[in-house]
CSV table of C-alpha atoms in Angstrom, one decimal:
chain,number,residue,atom,x,y,z
A,5,MET,CA,-32.6,33.2,-33.2
A,6,GLY,CA,-29.4,34.2,-34.9
A,7,TRP,CA,-28.1,36.0,-31.8
A,8,LEU,CA,-28.7,32.8,-29.8
A,9,LYS,CA,-26.5,30.8,-32.2
A,10,LYS,CA,-23.8,33.4,-32.1
A,11,LEU,CA,-23.9,33.4,-28.3
A,12,ALA,CA,-23.6,29.6,-28.2
A,13,GLU,CA,-20.7,29.7,-30.6
A,14,GLY,CA,-18.9,32.4,-28.6
A,15,TYR,CA,-19.5,30.4,-25.4
A,16,GLU,CA,-18.1,27.3,-27.1
A,17,ARG,CA,-15.0,29.2,-28.4
A,18,LEU,CA,-14.3,30.8,-25.0
A,19,LEU,CA,-14.8,27.5,-23.2
A,20,ARG,CA,-12.6,25.6,-25.7
A,21,GLY,CA,-9.9,28.2,-25.2
A,22,LEU,CA,-10.0,28.0,-21.4
A,23,VAL,CA,-10.0,24.2,-21.4
A,24,LEU,CA,-7.1,24.0,-23.9
A,25,ALA,CA,-5.1,26.7,-22.0
A,26,LEU,CA,-5.5,24.9,-18.7
A,27,ALA,CA,-4.5,21.6,-20.5
A,28,VAL,CA,-1.3,23.4,-21.6
A,29,VAL,CA,-0.7,24.5,-18.0
A,30,SER,CA,-1.2,21.0,-16.8
A,31,GLY,CA,1.3,19.7,-19.3
A,32,ALA,CA,3.8,22.3,-18.2
A,33,GLY,CA,3.2,21.1,-14.7
A,34,ILE,CA,4.1,17.5,-15.6
A,35,VAL,CA,7.2,18.7,-17.5
A,36,GLY,CA,8.2,20.8,-14.5
A,37,MET,CA,7.8,17.9,-12.1
A,38,MET,CA,9.9,15.7,-14.2
A,39,ALA,CA,12.6,18.4,-14.5
A,40,VAL,CA,12.7,19.1,-10.7
A,41,ILE,CA,12.8,15.4,-9.8
A,42,CYS,CA,15.5,14.6,-12.3
A,43,ALA,CA,17.6,17.6,-11.3
A,44,ASP,CA,17.1,16.7,-7.7
A,45,VAL,CA,18.2,13.1,-8.2
A,46,ILE,CA,21.3,14.1,-10.2
A,47,LEU,CA,22.2,16.9,-7.7
A,48,ARG,CA,21.8,14.6,-4.7
A,49,MET,CA,24.5,12.3,-6.2
A,50,PHE,CA,26.9,15.3,-5.8
A,51,GLY,CA,25.6,16.2,-2.4
A,52,HIS,CA,23.6,19.2,-3.4
A,53,PRO,CA,19.9,18.5,-3.4
A,54,ILE,CA,17.4,21.1,-4.6
A,55,ARG,CA,16.2,23.2,-1.6
A,56,GLY,CA,12.4,23.0,-1.6
A,57,GLY,CA,12.3,20.3,-4.2
A,58,TYR,CA,9.5,18.5,-2.4
A,59,ASP,CA,7.4,21.7,-2.2
A,60,MET,CA,8.1,22.4,-5.9
A,61,VAL,CA,6.8,18.9,-6.8
A,62,CYS,CA,3.7,19.4,-4.6
A,63,VAL,CA,2.9,22.8,-6.1
A,64,LEU,CA,3.4,21.4,-9.7
A,65,SER,CA,1.2,18.4,-8.8
A,66,VAL,CA,-1.6,20.8,-7.8
A,67,VAL,CA,-1.1,22.8,-11.0
A,68,THR,CA,-1.2,19.6,-13.1
A,69,LEU,CA,-4.3,18.3,-11.5
A,70,ALA,CA,-6.1,21.6,-11.6
A,71,GLY,CA,-5.2,22.1,-15.2
A,72,ALA,CA,-6.3,18.6,-16.2
A,73,LEU,CA,-9.7,18.7,-14.6
A,74,PRO,CA,-11.6,20.8,-17.2
A,75,TYR,CA,-10.0,18.9,-20.1
A,76,THR,CA,-10.9,15.5,-18.5
A,77,THR,CA,-14.4,16.8,-18.0
A,78,ALA,CA,-14.7,18.1,-21.5
A,79,VAL,CA,-13.6,14.8,-23.1
A,80,LYS,CA,-15.8,12.9,-20.6
A,81,GLY,CA,-12.7,11.0,-19.5
A,82,HIS,CA,-13.9,10.3,-16.0
A,83,VAL,CA,-14.7,6.8,-14.9
A,84,ALA,CA,-18.3,6.0,-15.5
A,85,VAL,CA,-20.4,3.0,-14.5
A,86,GLU,CA,-22.7,2.5,-17.4
A,87,LEU,CA,-23.8,-1.1,-17.0
A,88,PHE,CA,-27.2,-0.2,-15.4
A,89,PHE,CA,-27.4,3.2,-17.2
A,90,LEU,CA,-27.4,1.6,-20.6
A,91,LYS,CA,-30.1,-0.9,-19.7
A,92,MET,CA,-32.6,1.9,-18.8
A,93,PRO,CA,-35.2,3.1,-21.3
A,94,LYS,CA,-34.0,6.2,-23.2
A,95,PRO,CA,-36.3,8.7,-21.4
A,96,TRP,CA,-35.0,7.5,-18.1
A,97,ARG,CA,-31.4,7.8,-19.3
A,98,VAL,CA,-32.0,11.4,-20.4
A,99,ALA,CA,-33.6,12.3,-17.1
A,100,VAL,CA,-30.9,10.6,-14.9
A,101,ASP,CA,-28.2,12.1,-17.1
A,102,SER,CA,-29.7,15.6,-16.7
A,103,VAL,CA,-30.1,15.3,-13.0
A,104,MET,CA,-26.5,14.0,-12.6
A,105,ARG,CA,-25.1,16.8,-14.6
A,106,LEU,CA,-27.0,19.3,-12.5
A,107,LEU,CA,-25.6,17.7,-9.4
A,108,VAL,CA,-22.1,17.8,-10.8
A,109,ILE,CA,-22.5,21.5,-11.6
A,110,LEU,CA,-23.6,22.1,-8.1
A,111,LEU,CA,-20.6,20.1,-6.8
A,112,PHE,CA,-18.2,22.1,-8.9
A,113,VAL,CA,-19.8,25.4,-7.9
A,114,LEU,CA,-19.4,24.4,-4.2
A,115,LEU,CA,-15.8,23.4,-4.8
A,116,THR,CA,-15.2,26.8,-6.5
A,117,VAL,CA,-16.6,28.8,-3.7
A,118,GLN,CA,-14.9,26.8,-0.9
A,119,SER,CA,-11.5,26.8,-2.7
A,120,ALA,CA,-11.8,30.6,-3.3
A,121,LYS,CA,-12.6,31.1,0.4
A,122,TYR,CA,-9.7,29.0,1.5
A,123,GLY,CA,-7.4,30.9,-0.8
A,124,ALA,CA,-8.6,34.2,0.7
A,125,GLN,CA,-8.1,32.8,4.2
A,126,LEU,CA,-4.5,31.8,3.3
A,127,GLN,CA,-3.9,35.2,1.9
A,128,ARG,CA,-5.3,36.9,5.1
A,129,THR,CA,-3.1,34.8,7.4
A,130,GLY,CA,-0.1,35.1,5.2
A,131,GLU,CA,0.4,31.4,5.0
A,132,LEU,CA,3.8,30.4,3.3
A,133,MET,CA,5.1,27.2,1.9
A,134,ALA,CA,7.5,25.4,4.3
A,135,THR,CA,10.8,25.6,2.5
A,136,LEU,CA,10.1,27.8,-0.5
A,137,ARG,CA,8.7,30.6,1.7
A,138,MET,CA,6.2,31.7,-1.0
A,139,GLN,CA,2.5,32.5,-0.8
A,140,ALA,CA,0.2,29.5,-0.9
A,141,CYS,CA,-3.0,31.3,-1.5
A,142,TRP,CA,-2.8,31.1,-5.3
A,143,LEU,CA,-3.1,27.3,-5.3
A,144,PRO,CA,-6.7,27.2,-4.0
A,145,TRP,CA,-7.5,30.0,-6.4
A,146,LEU,CA,-6.2,27.9,-9.3
A,147,ILE,CA,-8.3,25.0,-8.1
A,148,ALA,CA,-11.4,27.4,-7.8
A,149,PHE,CA,-10.8,28.6,-11.4
A,150,SER,CA,-10.4,25.1,-12.7
A,151,CYS,CA,-13.6,24.0,-10.9
A,152,ALA,CA,-15.5,27.0,-12.3
A,153,VAL,CA,-14.4,26.1,-15.9
A,154,SER,CA,-15.3,22.5,-15.2
A,155,SER,CA,-18.8,23.6,-14.2
A,156,LEU,CA,-19.1,25.6,-17.4
A,157,VAL,CA,-18.1,22.5,-19.4
A,158,VAL,CA,-20.8,20.4,-17.7
A,159,LEU,CA,-23.3,23.2,-18.3
A,160,TYR,CA,-22.3,23.1,-22.0
A,161,HIS,CA,-22.8,19.3,-22.1
A,162,LEU,CA,-26.2,19.7,-20.4
A,163,LEU,CA,-27.4,22.4,-22.8
A,164,LEU,CA,-25.9,20.8,-26.0
A,165,PRO,CA,-25.9,17.1,-25.4
A,166,GLY,CA,-23.8,15.1,-27.8
A,167,LYS,CA,-21.7,18.1,-28.9
A,168,ALA,CA,-18.1,18.0,-27.7
A,169,VAL,CA,-16.2,21.0,-26.4
A,170,VAL,CA,-12.9,19.4,-27.4
A,171,ARG,CA,-12.0,16.1,-28.8
A,172,PRO,CA,-9.3,13.9,-27.2
């Protein structure tokens, strides 16, 4: 039984590290967006806007959202409708919560697979961003990785209910 506890602790440490690393990436995306927008506004006043500024902000938006998804899932920060849920008897709540978590895991796995496929398709076709002329395939791969980590977070919550991966 000791090996199972060590496995769970290792899983928790790895998951916490991934979630926090992606949260840092998300924060860096926000800072990057602010920097690009401020610089673009200032440079526009002098007649020299940033070439590809719109693409940069779009890319940083994807990075921010993808990085924030596992953290938001880990702290259970999503909007929840609990009015009817809390009125259910406890056994029903446990059953409904478990089924919903399984469905969410399935959803995140599907999003992971489809995003990875889309990224591979963009790589095959050599799709480039409009003004930056850089590969776009890594953005769906980042989303796929983020969804995969989110599914691991939901699995953690399913296996260890009431135990937090990270605290807000």
